[in-house]
Tab-separated table of C-alpha atoms in Angstrom:
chain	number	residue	atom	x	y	z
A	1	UNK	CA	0.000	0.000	0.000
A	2	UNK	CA	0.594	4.051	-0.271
A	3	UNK	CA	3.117	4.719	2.822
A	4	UNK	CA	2.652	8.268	4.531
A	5	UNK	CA	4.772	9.169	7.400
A	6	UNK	CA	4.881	11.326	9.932
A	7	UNK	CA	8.163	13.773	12.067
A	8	UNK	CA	8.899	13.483	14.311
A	9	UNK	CA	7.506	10.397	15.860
A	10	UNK	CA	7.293	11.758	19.494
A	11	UNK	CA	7.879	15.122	20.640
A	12	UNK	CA	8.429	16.610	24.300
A	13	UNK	CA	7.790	19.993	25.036
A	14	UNK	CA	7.029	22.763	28.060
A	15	UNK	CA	3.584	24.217	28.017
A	16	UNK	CA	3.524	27.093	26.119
A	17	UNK	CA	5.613	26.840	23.789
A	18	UNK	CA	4.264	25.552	20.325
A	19	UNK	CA	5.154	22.241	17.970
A	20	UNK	CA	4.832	21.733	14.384
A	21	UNK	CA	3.975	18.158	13.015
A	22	UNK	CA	4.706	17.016	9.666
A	23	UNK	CA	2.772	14.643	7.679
A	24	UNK	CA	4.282	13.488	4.076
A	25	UNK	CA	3.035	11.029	1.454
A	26	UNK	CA	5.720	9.293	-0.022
A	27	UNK	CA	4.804	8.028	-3.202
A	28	UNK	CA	1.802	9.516	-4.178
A	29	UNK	CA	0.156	12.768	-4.338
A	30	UNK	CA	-2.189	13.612	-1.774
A	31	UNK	CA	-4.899	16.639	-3.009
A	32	UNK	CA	-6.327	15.846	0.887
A	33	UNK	CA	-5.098	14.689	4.045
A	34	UNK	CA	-6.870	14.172	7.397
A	35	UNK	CA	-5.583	15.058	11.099
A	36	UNK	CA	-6.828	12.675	13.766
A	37	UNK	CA	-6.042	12.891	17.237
A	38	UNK	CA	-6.167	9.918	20.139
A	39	UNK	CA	-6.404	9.613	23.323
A	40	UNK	CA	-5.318	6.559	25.485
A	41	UNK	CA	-7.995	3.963	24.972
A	42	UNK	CA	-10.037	5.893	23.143
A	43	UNK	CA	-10.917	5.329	19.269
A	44	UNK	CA	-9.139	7.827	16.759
A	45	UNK	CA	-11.358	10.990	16.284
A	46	UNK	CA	-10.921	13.541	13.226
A	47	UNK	CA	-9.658	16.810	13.969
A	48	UNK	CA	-9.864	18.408	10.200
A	49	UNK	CA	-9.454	17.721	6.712
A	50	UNK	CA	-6.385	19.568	4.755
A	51	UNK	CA	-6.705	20.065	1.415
A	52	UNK	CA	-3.991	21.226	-0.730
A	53	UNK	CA	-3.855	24.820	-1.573
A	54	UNK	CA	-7.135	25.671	0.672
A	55	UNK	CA	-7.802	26.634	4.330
A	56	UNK	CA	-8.740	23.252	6.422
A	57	UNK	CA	-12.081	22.517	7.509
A	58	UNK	CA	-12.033	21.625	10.884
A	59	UNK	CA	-14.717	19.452	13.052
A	60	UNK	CA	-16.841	20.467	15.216
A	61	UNK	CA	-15.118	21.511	18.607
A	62	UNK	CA	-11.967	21.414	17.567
A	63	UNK	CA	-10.158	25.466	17.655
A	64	UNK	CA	-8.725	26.209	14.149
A	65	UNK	CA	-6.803	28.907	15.665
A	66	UNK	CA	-4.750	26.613	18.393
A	67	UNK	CA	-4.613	23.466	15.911
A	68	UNK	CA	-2.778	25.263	12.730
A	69	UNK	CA	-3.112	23.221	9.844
A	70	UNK	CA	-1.131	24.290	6.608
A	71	UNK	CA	-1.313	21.783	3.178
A	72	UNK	CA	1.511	23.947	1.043
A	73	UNK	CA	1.708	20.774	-1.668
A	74	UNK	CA	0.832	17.953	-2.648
A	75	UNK	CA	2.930	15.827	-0.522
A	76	UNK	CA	2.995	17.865	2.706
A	77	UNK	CA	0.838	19.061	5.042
A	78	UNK	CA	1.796	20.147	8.742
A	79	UNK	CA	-0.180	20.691	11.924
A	80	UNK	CA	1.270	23.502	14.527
A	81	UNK	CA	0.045	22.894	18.335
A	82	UNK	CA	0.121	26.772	18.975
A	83	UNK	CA	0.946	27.646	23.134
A	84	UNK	CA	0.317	23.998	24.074
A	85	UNK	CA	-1.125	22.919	27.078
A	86	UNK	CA	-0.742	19.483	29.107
A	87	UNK	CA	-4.126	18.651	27.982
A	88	UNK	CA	-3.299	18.795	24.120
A	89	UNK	CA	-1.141	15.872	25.337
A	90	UNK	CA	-2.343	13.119	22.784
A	91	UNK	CA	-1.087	10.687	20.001
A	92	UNK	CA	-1.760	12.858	16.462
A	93	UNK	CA	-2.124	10.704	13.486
A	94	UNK	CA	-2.412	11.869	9.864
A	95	UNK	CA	-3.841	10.114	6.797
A	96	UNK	CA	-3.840	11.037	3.101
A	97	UNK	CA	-5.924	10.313	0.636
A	98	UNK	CA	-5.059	8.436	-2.774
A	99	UNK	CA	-7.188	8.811	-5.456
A	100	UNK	CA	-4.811	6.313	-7.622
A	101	UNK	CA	-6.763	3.193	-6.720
A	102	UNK	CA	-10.268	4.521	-7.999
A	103	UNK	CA	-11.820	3.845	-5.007
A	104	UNK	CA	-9.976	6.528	-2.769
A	105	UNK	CA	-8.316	4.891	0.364
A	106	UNK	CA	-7.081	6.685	2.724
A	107	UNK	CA	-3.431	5.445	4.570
A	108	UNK	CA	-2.253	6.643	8.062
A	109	UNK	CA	1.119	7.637	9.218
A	110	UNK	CA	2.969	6.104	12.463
A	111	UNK	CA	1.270	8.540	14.597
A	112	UNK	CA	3.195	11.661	17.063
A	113	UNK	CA	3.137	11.214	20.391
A	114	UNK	CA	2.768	14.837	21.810
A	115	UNK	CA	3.843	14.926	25.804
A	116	UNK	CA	3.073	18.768	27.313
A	117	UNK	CA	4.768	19.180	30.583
B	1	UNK	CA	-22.100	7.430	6.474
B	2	UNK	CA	-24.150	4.635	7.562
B	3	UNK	CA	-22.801	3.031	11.230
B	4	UNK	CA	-21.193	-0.233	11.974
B	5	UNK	CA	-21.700	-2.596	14.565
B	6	UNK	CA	-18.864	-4.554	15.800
B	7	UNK	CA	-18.686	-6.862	18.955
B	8	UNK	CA	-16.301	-4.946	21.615
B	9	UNK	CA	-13.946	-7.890	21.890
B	10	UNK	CA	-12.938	-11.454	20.602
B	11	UNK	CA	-10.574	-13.886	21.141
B	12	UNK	CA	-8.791	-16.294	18.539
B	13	UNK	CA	-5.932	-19.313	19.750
B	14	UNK	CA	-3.026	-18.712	17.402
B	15	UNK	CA	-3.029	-20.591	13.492
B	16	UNK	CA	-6.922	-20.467	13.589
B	17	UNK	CA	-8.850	-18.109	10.921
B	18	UNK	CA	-10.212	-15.023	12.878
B	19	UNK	CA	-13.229	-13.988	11.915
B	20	UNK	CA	-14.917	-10.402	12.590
B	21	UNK	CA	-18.457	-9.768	12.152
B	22	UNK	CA	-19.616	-6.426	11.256
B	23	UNK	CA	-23.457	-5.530	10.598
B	24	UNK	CA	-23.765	-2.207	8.671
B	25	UNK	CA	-28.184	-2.411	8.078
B	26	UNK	CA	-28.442	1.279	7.014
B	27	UNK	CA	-25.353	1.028	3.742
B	28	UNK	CA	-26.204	2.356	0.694
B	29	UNK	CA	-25.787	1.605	-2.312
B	30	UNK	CA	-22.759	3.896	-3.441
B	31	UNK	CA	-20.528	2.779	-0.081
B	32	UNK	CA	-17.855	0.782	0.316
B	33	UNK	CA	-16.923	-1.386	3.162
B	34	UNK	CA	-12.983	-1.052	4.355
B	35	UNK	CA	-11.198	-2.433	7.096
B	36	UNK	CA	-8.516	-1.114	8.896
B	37	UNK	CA	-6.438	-2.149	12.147
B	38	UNK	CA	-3.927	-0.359	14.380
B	39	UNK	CA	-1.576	-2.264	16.706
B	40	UNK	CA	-0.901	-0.706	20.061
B	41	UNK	CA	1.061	2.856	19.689
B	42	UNK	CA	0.925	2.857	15.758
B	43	UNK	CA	-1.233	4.287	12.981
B	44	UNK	CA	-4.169	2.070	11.121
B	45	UNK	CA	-3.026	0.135	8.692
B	46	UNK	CA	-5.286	-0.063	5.904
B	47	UNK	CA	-6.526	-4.087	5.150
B	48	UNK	CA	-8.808	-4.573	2.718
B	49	UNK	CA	-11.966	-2.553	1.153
B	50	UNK	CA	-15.058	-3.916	-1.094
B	51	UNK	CA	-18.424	-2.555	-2.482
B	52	UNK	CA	-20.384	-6.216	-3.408
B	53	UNK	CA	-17.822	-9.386	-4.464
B	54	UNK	CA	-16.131	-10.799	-1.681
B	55	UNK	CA	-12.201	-9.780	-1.853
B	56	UNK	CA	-9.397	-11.510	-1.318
B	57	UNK	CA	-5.340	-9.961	-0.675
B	58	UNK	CA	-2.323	-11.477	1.099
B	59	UNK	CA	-3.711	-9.840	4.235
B	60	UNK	CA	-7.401	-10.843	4.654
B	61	UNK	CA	-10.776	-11.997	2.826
B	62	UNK	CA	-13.648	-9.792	3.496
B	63	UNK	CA	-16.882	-11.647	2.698
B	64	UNK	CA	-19.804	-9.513	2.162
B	65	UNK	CA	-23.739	-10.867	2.599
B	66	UNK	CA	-25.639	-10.531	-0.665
B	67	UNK	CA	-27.669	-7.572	1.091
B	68	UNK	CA	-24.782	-5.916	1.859
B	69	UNK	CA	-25.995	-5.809	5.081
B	70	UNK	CA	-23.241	-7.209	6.852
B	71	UNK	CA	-19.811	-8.454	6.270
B	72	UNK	CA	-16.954	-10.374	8.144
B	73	UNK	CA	-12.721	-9.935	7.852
B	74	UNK	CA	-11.378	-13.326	7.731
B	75	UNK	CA	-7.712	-13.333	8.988
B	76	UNK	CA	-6.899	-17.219	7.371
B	77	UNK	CA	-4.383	-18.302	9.968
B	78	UNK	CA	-4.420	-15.785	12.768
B	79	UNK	CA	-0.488	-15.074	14.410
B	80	UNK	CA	0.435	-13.175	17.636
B	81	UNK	CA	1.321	-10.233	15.622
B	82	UNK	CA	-2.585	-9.985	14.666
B	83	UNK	CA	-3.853	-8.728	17.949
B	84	UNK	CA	-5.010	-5.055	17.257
B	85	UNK	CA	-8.306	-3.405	17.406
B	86	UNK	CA	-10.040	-3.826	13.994
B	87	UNK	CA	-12.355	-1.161	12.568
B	88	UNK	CA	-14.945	-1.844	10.534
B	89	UNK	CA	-16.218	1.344	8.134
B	90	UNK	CA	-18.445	2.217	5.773
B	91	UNK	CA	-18.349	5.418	3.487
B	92	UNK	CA	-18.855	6.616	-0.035
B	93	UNK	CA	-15.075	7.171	-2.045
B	94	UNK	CA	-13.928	10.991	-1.522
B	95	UNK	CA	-15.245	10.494	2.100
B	96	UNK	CA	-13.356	11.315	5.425
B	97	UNK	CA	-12.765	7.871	7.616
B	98	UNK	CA	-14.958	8.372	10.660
B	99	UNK	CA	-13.681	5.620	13.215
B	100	UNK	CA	-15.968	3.500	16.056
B	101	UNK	CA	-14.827	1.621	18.463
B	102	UNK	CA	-13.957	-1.239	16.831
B	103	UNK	CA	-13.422	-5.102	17.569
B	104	UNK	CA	-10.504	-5.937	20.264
B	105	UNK	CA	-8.875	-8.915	18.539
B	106	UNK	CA	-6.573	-11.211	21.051
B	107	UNK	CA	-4.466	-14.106	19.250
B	108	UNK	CA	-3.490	-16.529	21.956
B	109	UNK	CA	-0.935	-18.888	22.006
């Protein structure tokens, strides 16, 4: 299958202070990719879809102006955790979408595992 | 999207064929079922996907019921490195993954 991955794979940081997540599709081009976020034995739940060239569209509850997302091409999109606190805490998963197969699966990175102190 | 019903948790002894249920009454006709699991600490991993014909890949079989009402994952010869939590999902193509709660699947030795 697709492979998408994800930097860096865990991240530590004081609150505050903000952290920048990178999602990448490696060999395919990704017009949309999707920001999930999960909490310990929870299921995954959607944060916002990223489309290339285009402001996100976030889900409901989730603050567009604390989760940053920015899809500058086709192969990247990032996610900024502006002044984070311990409760943004969380594993953050990203998926892109490939049209290739003509029935548009979506793949997952490895995941981030954000730790706030 | 139309919602999936999957049992919470299942067991299967190691070298058996797993199979998970998953009843999905309310699909229509333009949606496709996929499957996806995600070992502990790791993204889903993407298994298999159908709209009618039962599939087959080196991973799984997903059999589908002639309604489309329902469908099971069969894992052939289950192995250790199998336990994960399997979701079940239904939506059209161009369609965000939504995620339930998914079926707890223990392979034991």
């Amino acid at each position: 299958g697709a492979v998408v991955s994800q930097h860096p794979s865990w991240v530590i940081c004081k609150s505050g202070t903000s952290v920048k997540i990178e999602c990448r599709s490696l060999d395919f081009q990704a017009t949309t990719m999707f920001w999930y976020r999960q909490f310990p034995k929870q299921s995954l739940m959607l944060m916002a879809t990223s489309n290339e060239g285009s402001k996100a569209t976030y889900e409901q509850g989730v603050e567009k102006d604390k989760f940053l997302i920015n899809h500058a091409s086709l192969t990247l999109s990032t996610l900024t955790v502006t002044s984070a606190h311990p409760e943004d805490s969380s594993f953050y998963i990203c998926s892109a979408r490939d049209p290739g197969l003509g029935t548009d699966t979506q793949y997952f990175g490895p995941g981030t595992r954000l730790t706030v102190l | 999207d139309a919602k999936t019903t999957q049992p919470t948790s299942m067991d299967c002894a190691e070298g058996r064929a797993a199979n998970l249920p998953c009843n999905h009454s309310t699909i229509s006709g333009n949606e496709y079922v996929y499957w996806y699991r995600q070992i502990h600490s790791q993204g889903p991993q993407y298994i298999i996907h159908g709209l009618k014909n039962n599939e087959t890949n080196e991973m799984a079989s997903l059999i589908i019921t002639e309604d489309r009402k329902s469908s099971t994952l069969i894992l052939p010869h289950a192995t250790l490195r199998d336990t994960a939590v399997y979701y079940c999902i239904v939506r059209v193509s161009y369609d965000k993954v939504i995620f339930g709660p998914g079926t707890s699947l223990s392979v034991i030795p």
